[in-house]
Amino acid sequence: MTESVKEIFSTGAPSGPSRATGASGSAGATEPTRSSGPSGRTAPGGRRRTGGGTGAPSSPPQNEAPPAPAALASKVRTLVPSMTRSMQRVAEAVADDPAGCAALTVTGLAERTGTSEATVVRTARLLGYPGYRDLRLALAGLAAHQQSGRSPSVTADISVDDPLPDVVAKLARDEQQTLADTAATLDTAALAAAVSAAATARRIDIYGVGASSLVGLDLAQKLLRIGLIAHAHTDPHLAVTNAVQLRTGDVAVAITHSGSTGDVIEPLRAAFERGATTIAITGRADGPVTQYADHVLTTSTSRESELRPAAMSSRTGQLLVVDCLFIGVAQRTYASAAPALAASYEALAHRHSPRHTR
C-alpha cells in the first residue's frame, strides 16, 4: 500500500458523546399519511430513527452525558432556529452572559428573559441537561473558560471596505467556528448507524441541488474510490427516477441545509417508500426532509451575511459530516477499501507526474 493510502486511513472517525435515538418533527407539523410502499414499511412516524429531534425531552437519556461547558454555545447556535421564541430568549441569554445567568435561580432567569420557570427548564433539557441546576454548572464552567485570558473572537461580519487581511481572518475564524459547532452537535449514534448502513449497501444514491450538490459529488467520488457503488444525482428528475429503483439493502443520502428543498425531499421519500435506508444531512433537525430519514446528521446553522451567502458557510459543515461518514465507512470496509484506494492512486499516478518529452 502506498504511503498516501496509509495516511488516508490513519485518521479515525471523530469521537464524542452519543445521543439516544428518537423520533423528531417540527412543532405543529403533521406527519404525512400514506400507505406503506413496496417494502411494506409504515409511514415515517412508525419508524425508529436516529438523530434529529426538536421536542424537549423530559430528561436526557441516562447513557448520554450532558454537553461540556465549551460545547454549550455551539448547542445554542445550532438549536436556536428550531426553538420557540420564548425558549430562544432563554438560550440567547445564557449564551450572551453565562456568568450572569449562572448566578440566577430558575425564577431569576425566567424574570430576566420574560418567560416562565417551565420554559427555562424545557430549554435546559433541550440543550442536553437533566435540569436547570446542571445548566447552571455548565454556565459557570463556560464563564470560567471565557475569563481564562483567551483573546476575543474575530467577528465574521464582513463589510465592503474590509481590507483583505481582515477578510481572510474573519473567514478563517468563521470556518473554524462552523466546524467546531458541527462537531460539538453531531449525533455520533446516528453517524454510526449511517456508517453501518453505507458500509454494507448494495448501492448508494446521493441527492443535492445548488451548493449541496457539490457536497454530494464529493461524497460520491470518495465512496467510488474505495470500491463502493455510489452516484450523486443533481438533476431532480434523474434523482427521482433512480430513487424508485432502490430497495432494501440500498442507501439514499439527502443533503439540504434548509431541510425543506423539495427537489431533494422528493427522491428521498421515493427511496424511503421502497425500503432503502435513508440518511439526511441537514442544518435543521425539524425540517421536512427528516420525516423520510432513518438517520439524521445535523450540521451547524450558517451565519449568513450580505457578502457571504448561507450556502458558503453551510457547505463547510456538510463537508465535515461527509468526511466523517466516509472515514467511518472506510474503517468498516478496510479489507476491500484499502486495495481499491491504492488501485485508484496507481491508475491516476501518471496524470500527476511531469510528462517527459524528447
GROMACS .gro file of C-alpha atoms in nm:
model
  358
    1MET     CA    1   0.000   0.000   0.000
    2THR     CA    2   0.133   0.346  -0.082
    3GLU     CA    3   0.220   0.593   0.193
    4SER     CA    4  -0.061   0.823   0.077
    5VAL     CA    5  -0.312   0.542   0.120
    6LYS     CA    6  -0.184   0.471   0.470
    7GLU     CA    7  -0.216   0.839   0.553
    8ILE     CA    8  -0.580   0.842   0.445
    9PHE     CA    9  -0.664   0.559   0.683
   10SER     CA   10  -0.454   0.684   0.975
   11THR     CA   11  -0.730   0.930   1.063
   12GLY     CA   12  -1.004   0.780   1.278
   13ALA     CA   13  -1.364   0.880   1.285
   14PRO     CA   14  -1.440   1.156   1.535
   15SER     CA   15  -1.543   1.058   1.881
   16GLY     CA   16  -1.790   1.227   2.107
   17PRO     CA   17  -2.086   1.170   2.335
   18SER     CA   18  -2.365   0.968   2.175
   19ARG     CA   19  -2.725   1.071   2.184
   20ALA     CA   20  -3.010   0.827   2.210
   21THR     CA   21  -3.238   0.752   1.920
   22GLY     CA   22  -3.572   0.914   1.892
   23ALA     CA   23  -3.834   1.042   1.652
   24SER     CA   24  -3.848   1.406   1.570
   25GLY     CA   25  -4.070   1.653   1.394
   26SER     CA   26  -4.127   2.024   1.386
   27ALA     CA   27  -4.369   2.168   1.634
   28GLY     CA   28  -4.714   2.176   1.492
   29ALA     CA   29  -4.621   1.978   1.182
   30THR     CA   30  -4.826   1.677   1.089
   31GLU     CA   31  -4.674   1.351   0.977
   32PRO     CA   32  -4.765   1.257   0.621
   33THR     CA   33  -5.018   0.978   0.598
   34ARG     CA   34  -4.977   0.726   0.325
   35SER     CA   35  -4.994   0.355   0.267
   36SER     CA   36  -4.677   0.156   0.300
   37GLY     CA   37  -4.458   0.127  -0.009
   38PRO     CA   38  -4.341  -0.187  -0.186
   39SER     CA   39  -4.123  -0.275   0.109
   40GLY     CA   40  -4.427  -0.292   0.336
   41ARG     CA   41  -4.285  -0.030   0.571
   42THR     CA   42  -4.508   0.215   0.750
   43ALA     CA   43  -4.516   0.593   0.739
   44PRO     CA   44  -4.222   0.793   0.886
   45GLY     CA   45  -4.385   0.827   1.226
   46GLY     CA   46  -4.377   0.449   1.268
   47ARG     CA   47  -4.005   0.402   1.208
   48ARG     CA   48  -3.730   0.413   1.461
   49ARG     CA   49  -3.488   0.688   1.368
   50THR     CA   50  -3.153   0.813   1.491
   51GLY     CA   51  -3.058   1.178   1.506
   52GLY     CA   52  -3.261   1.496   1.496
   53GLY     CA   53  -3.532   1.565   1.747
   54THR     CA   54  -3.670   1.907   1.827
   55GLY     CA   55  -3.906   1.839   2.114
   56ALA     CA   56  -3.765   1.894   2.461
   57PRO     CA   57  -3.736   1.555   2.632
   58SER     CA   58  -3.836   1.510   2.992
   59SER     CA   59  -3.471   1.435   3.066
   60PRO     CA   60  -3.165   1.334   2.866
   61PRO     CA   61  -3.108   0.961   2.823
   62GLN     CA   62  -2.917   0.807   3.113
   63ASN     CA   63  -2.635   0.691   2.888
   64GLU     CA   64  -2.581   1.039   2.747
   65ALA     CA   65  -2.353   1.283   2.924
   66PRO     CA   66  -2.460   1.650   2.926
   67PRO     CA   67  -2.265   1.872   2.687
   68ALA     CA   68  -1.931   2.001   2.811
   69PRO     CA   69  -1.933   2.372   2.902
   70ALA     CA   70  -1.730   2.460   2.593
   71ALA     CA   71  -1.993   2.295   2.372
   72LEU     CA   72  -2.285   2.489   2.523
   73ALA     CA   73  -2.251   2.788   2.292
   74SER     CA   74  -2.236   2.554   1.991
   75LYS     CA   75  -2.553   2.378   2.103
   76VAL     CA   76  -2.731   2.711   2.137
   77ARG     CA   77  -2.627   2.830   1.790
   78THR     CA   78  -2.741   2.505   1.632
   79LEU     CA   79  -3.072   2.461   1.815
   80VAL     CA   80  -3.198   2.821   1.838
   81PRO     CA   81  -3.367   2.818   1.493
   82SER     CA   82  -3.588   2.525   1.594
   83MET     CA   83  -3.686   2.670   1.937
   84THR     CA   84  -3.997   2.862   2.028
   85ARG     CA   85  -3.947   3.236   2.067
   86SER     CA   86  -3.960   3.217   2.448
   87MET     CA   87  -3.703   2.938   2.455
   88GLN     CA   88  -3.485   3.139   2.217
   89ARG     CA   89  -3.479   3.425   2.468
   90VAL     CA   90  -3.355   3.190   2.740
   91ALA     CA   91  -3.093   3.029   2.514
   92GLU     CA   92  -2.964   3.362   2.387
   93ALA     CA   93  -2.939   3.497   2.741
   94VAL     CA   94  -2.728   3.209   2.869
   95ALA     CA   95  -2.503   3.226   2.562
   96ASP     CA   96  -2.454   3.604   2.583
   97ASP     CA   97  -2.393   3.621   2.958
   98PRO     CA   98  -2.305   3.280   3.105
   99ALA     CA   99  -2.154   3.429   3.421
  100GLY     CA  100  -2.457   3.644   3.497
  101CYS     CA  101  -2.706   3.367   3.426
  102ALA     CA  102  -2.508   3.116   3.634
  103ALA     CA  103  -2.574   3.336   3.935
  104LEU     CA  104  -2.950   3.334   3.883
  105THR     CA  105  -3.206   3.091   4.016
  106VAL     CA  106  -3.455   2.940   3.776
  107THR     CA  107  -3.703   3.209   3.884
  108GLY     CA  108  -3.445   3.481   3.834
  109LEU     CA  109  -3.361   3.367   3.480
  110ALA     CA  110  -3.731   3.340   3.394
  111GLU     CA  111  -3.784   3.700   3.512
  112ARG     CA  112  -3.477   3.823   3.326
  113THR     CA  113  -3.594   3.672   2.996
  114GLY     CA  114  -3.964   3.745   3.039
  115THR     CA  115  -4.052   3.376   3.032
  116SER     CA  116  -4.168   3.113   3.279
  117GLU     CA  117  -3.979   2.870   3.501
  118ALA     CA  118  -4.117   2.584   3.292
  119THR     CA  119  -3.971   2.742   2.977
  120VAL     CA  120  -3.631   2.773   3.143
  121VAL     CA  121  -3.635   2.407   3.243
  122ARG     CA  122  -3.751   2.296   2.896
  123THR     CA  123  -3.470   2.498   2.739
  124ALA     CA  124  -3.213   2.339   2.968
  125ARG     CA  125  -3.337   1.993   2.875
  126LEU     CA  126  -3.341   2.071   2.504
  127LEU     CA  127  -2.978   2.180   2.536
  128GLY     CA  128  -2.898   1.839   2.683
  129TYR     CA  129  -2.904   1.897   3.061
  130PRO     CA  130  -3.120   1.697   3.305
  131GLY     CA  131  -3.236   2.017   3.474
  132TYR     CA  132  -3.161   2.382   3.537
  133ARG     CA  133  -2.909   2.302   3.812
  134ASP     CA  134  -2.692   2.115   3.562
  135LEU     CA  135  -2.720   2.404   3.316
  136ARG     CA  136  -2.605   2.649   3.584
  137LEU     CA  137  -2.297   2.438   3.649
  138ALA     CA  138  -2.218   2.437   3.277
  139LEU     CA  139  -2.268   2.814   3.260
  140ALA     CA  140  -2.025   2.862   3.547
  141GLY     CA  141  -1.770   2.645   3.367
  142LEU     CA  142  -1.821   2.835   3.042
  143ALA     CA  143  -1.778   3.167   3.219
  144ALA     CA  144  -1.454   3.049   3.376
  145HIS     CA  145  -1.332   2.932   3.036
  146GLN     CA  146  -1.410   3.269   2.879
  147GLN     CA  147  -1.232   3.456   3.158
  148SER     CA  148  -0.914   3.247   3.132
  149GLY     CA  149  -0.737   3.506   2.923
  150ARG     CA  150  -0.823   3.379   2.579
  151SER     CA  151  -0.829   3.655   2.317
  152PRO     CA  152  -1.174   3.755   2.191
  153SER     CA  153  -1.305   3.602   1.871
  154VAL     CA  154  -1.293   3.792   1.545
  155THR     CA  155  -1.640   3.866   1.418
  156ALA     CA  156  -1.730   3.706   1.088
  157ASP     CA  157  -1.928   4.009   0.965
  158ILE     CA  158  -1.753   4.129   0.651
  159SER     CA  159  -1.813   4.476   0.508
  160VAL     CA  160  -1.740   4.604   0.160
  161ASP     CA  161  -1.449   4.819   0.279
  162ASP     CA  162  -1.272   4.549   0.485
  163PRO     CA  163  -0.906   4.505   0.383
  164LEU     CA  164  -0.824   4.160   0.250
  165PRO     CA  165  -0.616   4.057   0.557
  166ASP     CA  166  -0.925   4.118   0.773
  167VAL     CA  167  -1.143   3.924   0.528
  168VAL     CA  168  -0.905   3.628   0.549
  169ALA     CA  169  -0.901   3.640   0.930
  170LYS     CA  170  -1.279   3.668   0.957
  171LEU     CA  171  -1.349   3.390   0.710
  172ALA     CA  172  -1.093   3.162   0.875
  173ARG     CA  173  -1.250   3.226   1.215
  174ASP     CA  174  -1.600   3.161   1.081
  175GLU     CA  175  -1.493   2.838   0.913
  176GLN     CA  176  -1.332   2.722   1.237
  177GLN     CA  177  -1.648   2.806   1.432
  178THR     CA  178  -1.869   2.624   1.183
  179LEU     CA  179  -1.653   2.313   1.209
  180ALA     CA  180  -1.644   2.333   1.589
  181ASP     CA  181  -2.021   2.378   1.612
  182THR     CA  182  -2.090   2.088   1.377
  183ALA     CA  183  -1.850   1.858   1.562
  184ALA     CA  184  -1.995   1.953   1.900
  185THR     CA  185  -2.353   1.880   1.799
  186LEU     CA  186  -2.308   1.590   1.557
  187ASP     CA  187  -2.504   1.289   1.677
  188THR     CA  188  -2.244   1.012   1.682
  189ALA     CA  189  -2.508   0.744   1.738
  190ALA     CA  190  -2.681   0.849   1.416
  191LEU     CA  191  -2.342   0.873   1.243
  192ALA     CA  192  -2.251   0.518   1.349
  193ALA     CA  193  -2.584   0.388   1.220
  194ALA     CA  194  -2.536   0.570   0.889
  195VAL     CA  195  -2.183   0.427   0.857
  196SER     CA  196  -2.312   0.074   0.915
  197ALA     CA  197  -2.581   0.113   0.652
  198ALA     CA  198  -2.348   0.263   0.390
  199ALA     CA  199  -2.069   0.012   0.453
  200THR     CA  200  -2.296  -0.281   0.363
  201ALA     CA  201  -2.509  -0.111   0.096
  202ARG     CA  202  -2.557  -0.263  -0.246
  203ARG     CA  203  -2.582   0.087  -0.388
  204ILE     CA  204  -2.571   0.444  -0.252
  205ASP     CA  205  -2.766   0.729  -0.413
  206ILE     CA  206  -2.697   1.089  -0.309
  207TYR     CA  207  -2.930   1.384  -0.369
  208GLY     CA  208  -2.844   1.753  -0.356
  209VAL     CA  209  -2.904   2.070  -0.555
  210GLY     CA  210  -2.718   2.400  -0.568
  211ALA     CA  211  -2.428   2.420  -0.325
  212SER     CA  212  -2.534   2.092  -0.164
  213SER     CA  213  -2.487   1.915  -0.497
  214LEU     CA  214  -2.115   1.990  -0.474
  215VAL     CA  215  -2.104   1.816  -0.137
  216GLY     CA  216  -2.294   1.521  -0.282
  217LEU     CA  217  -2.045   1.488  -0.568
  218ASP     CA  218  -1.761   1.497  -0.315
  219LEU     CA  219  -1.915   1.211  -0.114
  220ALA     CA  220  -1.982   1.004  -0.426
  221GLN     CA  221  -1.626   1.029  -0.558
  222LYS     CA  222  -1.486   0.938  -0.216
  223LEU     CA  223  -1.703   0.627  -0.193
  224LEU     CA  224  -1.625   0.526  -0.550
  225ARG     CA  225  -1.252   0.533  -0.477
  226ILE     CA  226  -1.292   0.273  -0.203
  227GLY     CA  227  -1.488   0.040  -0.428
  228LEU     CA  228  -1.848   0.122  -0.338
  229ILE     CA  229  -2.123   0.185  -0.592
  230ALA     CA  230  -2.225   0.546  -0.536
  231HIS     CA  231  -2.399   0.801  -0.757
  232ALA     CA  232  -2.463   1.170  -0.693
  233HIS     CA  233  -2.779   1.299  -0.862
  234THR     CA  234  -2.803   1.674  -0.921
  235ASP     CA  235  -3.087   1.658  -1.174
  236PRO     CA  236  -3.417   1.635  -0.980
  237HIS     CA  237  -3.585   1.421  -1.248
  238LEU     CA  238  -3.300   1.171  -1.265
  239ALA     CA  239  -3.286   1.165  -0.885
  240VAL     CA  240  -3.648   1.050  -0.863
  241THR     CA  241  -3.625   0.800  -1.149
  242ASN     CA  242  -3.322   0.644  -0.983
  243ALA     CA  243  -3.477   0.653  -0.635
  244VAL     CA  244  -3.772   0.441  -0.740
  245GLN     CA  245  -3.529   0.164  -0.837
  246LEU     CA  246  -3.388   0.137  -0.485
  247ARG     CA  247  -3.485  -0.137  -0.242
  248THR     CA  248  -3.395  -0.283   0.096
  249GLY     CA  249  -3.018  -0.301   0.126
  250ASP     CA  250  -2.964   0.025  -0.064
  251VAL     CA  251  -2.889   0.364   0.091
  252ALA     CA  252  -3.015   0.710  -0.007
  253VAL     CA  253  -2.849   1.028   0.123
  254ALA     CA  254  -3.021   1.368   0.105
  255ILE     CA  255  -2.816   1.684   0.155
  256THR     CA  256  -3.009   2.004   0.221
  257HIS     CA  257  -2.910   2.273   0.467
  258SER     CA  258  -3.260   2.418   0.495
  259GLY     CA  259  -3.417   2.074   0.528
  260SER     CA  260  -3.702   2.186   0.304
  261THR     CA  261  -3.565   2.158  -0.051
  262GLY     CA  262  -3.840   1.986  -0.248
  263ASP     CA  263  -3.606   1.857  -0.520
  264VAL     CA  264  -3.415   1.668  -0.250
  265ILE     CA  265  -3.709   1.558  -0.036
  266GLU     CA  266  -3.898   1.401  -0.328
  267PRO     CA  267  -3.634   1.140  -0.422
  268LEU     CA  268  -3.559   1.068  -0.055
  269ARG     CA  269  -3.927   0.996   0.003
  270ALA     CA  270  -3.933   0.765  -0.300
  271ALA     CA  271  -3.628   0.578  -0.168
  272PHE     CA  272  -3.782   0.560   0.179
  273GLU     CA  273  -4.105   0.412   0.048
  274ARG     CA  274  -3.917   0.143  -0.143
  275GLY     CA  275  -3.729   0.016   0.160
  276ALA     CA  276  -3.390   0.186   0.122
  277THR     CA  277  -3.214   0.311   0.434
  278THR     CA  278  -3.234   0.690   0.423
  279ILE     CA  279  -2.991   0.948   0.561
  280ALA     CA  280  -3.043   1.325   0.584
  281ILE     CA  281  -2.755   1.572   0.621
  282THR     CA  282  -2.924   1.898   0.718
  283GLY     CA  283  -2.891   2.214   0.923
  284ARG     CA  284  -3.248   2.185   1.050
  285ALA     CA  285  -3.334   1.886   1.266
  286ASP     CA  286  -3.700   1.984   1.240
  287GLY     CA  287  -3.701   2.020   0.860
  288PRO     CA  288  -3.945   1.826   0.641
  289VAL     CA  289  -3.664   1.612   0.498
  290THR     CA  290  -3.619   1.440   0.834
  291GLN     CA  291  -3.967   1.285   0.806
  292TYR     CA  292  -3.822   1.046   0.547
  293ALA     CA  293  -3.483   0.990   0.709
  294ASP     CA  294  -3.386   0.689   0.917
  295HIS     CA  295  -3.071   0.870   1.032
  296VAL     CA  296  -3.034   1.247   1.069
  297LEU     CA  297  -2.690   1.411   1.071
  298THR     CA  298  -2.724   1.775   1.173
  299THR     CA  299  -2.477   2.043   1.066
  300SER     CA  300  -2.412   2.383   1.217
  301THR     CA  301  -2.656   2.663   1.146
  302SER     CA  302  -2.498   2.902   0.896
  303ARG     CA  303  -2.416   3.262   0.977
  304GLU     CA  304  -2.528   3.449   0.669
  305SER     CA  305  -2.410   3.800   0.584
  306GLU     CA  306  -2.450   4.038   0.290
  307LEU     CA  307  -2.125   3.928   0.128
  308ARG     CA  308  -2.138   3.566   0.237
  309PRO     CA  309  -2.449   3.367   0.144
  310ALA     CA  310  -2.557   3.083   0.372
  311ALA     CA  311  -2.452   2.831   0.107
  312MET     CA  312  -2.085   2.915   0.164
  313SER     CA  313  -2.073   2.850   0.537
  314SER     CA  314  -2.326   2.567   0.539
  315ARG     CA  315  -2.112   2.375   0.291
  316THR     CA  316  -1.826   2.375   0.543
  317GLY     CA  317  -2.030   2.182   0.799
  318GLN     CA  318  -2.169   1.948   0.534
  319LEU     CA  319  -1.819   1.861   0.411
  320LEU     CA  320  -1.713   1.775   0.767
  321VAL     CA  321  -2.008   1.538   0.807
  322VAL     CA  322  -1.933   1.382   0.467
  323ASP     CA  323  -1.570   1.327   0.567
  324CYS     CA  324  -1.677   1.168   0.896
  325LEU     CA  325  -1.917   0.939   0.712
  326PHE     CA  326  -1.656   0.843   0.455
  327ILE     CA  327  -1.381   0.769   0.708
  328GLY     CA  328  -1.624   0.560   0.913
  329VAL     CA  329  -1.721   0.357   0.607
  330ALA     CA  330  -1.355   0.320   0.505
  331GLN     CA  331  -1.272   0.187   0.851
  332ARG     CA  332  -1.558  -0.063   0.838
  333THR     CA  333  -1.461  -0.184   0.490
  334TYR     CA  334  -1.084  -0.156   0.527
  335ALA     CA  335  -1.007  -0.501   0.383
  336SER     CA  336  -1.161  -0.406   0.049
  337ALA     CA  337  -1.131  -0.028   0.069
  338ALA     CA  338  -0.753  -0.014   0.108
  339PRO     CA  339  -0.673  -0.212  -0.211
  340ALA     CA  340  -0.937  -0.016  -0.403
  341LEU     CA  341  -0.794   0.316  -0.291
  342ALA     CA  342  -0.442   0.201  -0.372
  343ALA     CA  343  -0.555   0.094  -0.718
  344SER     CA  344  -0.715   0.434  -0.782
  345TYR     CA  345  -0.394   0.610  -0.679
  346GLU     CA  346  -0.193   0.390  -0.911
  347ALA     CA  347  -0.433   0.439  -1.202
  348LEU     CA  348  -0.409   0.817  -1.172
  349ALA     CA  349  -0.041   0.845  -1.080
  350HIS     CA  350   0.076   0.916  -1.435
  351ARG     CA  351  -0.162   1.210  -1.458
  352HIS     CA  352   0.013   1.380  -1.168
  353SER     CA  353   0.367   1.324  -1.296
  354PRO     CA  354   0.552   1.564  -1.530
  355ARG     CA  355   0.540   1.447  -1.887
  356HIS     CA  356   0.880   1.374  -2.036
  357THR     CA  357   0.917   1.485  -2.395
  358ARG     CA  358   1.213   1.439  -2.624
   0.00000   0.00000   0.00000
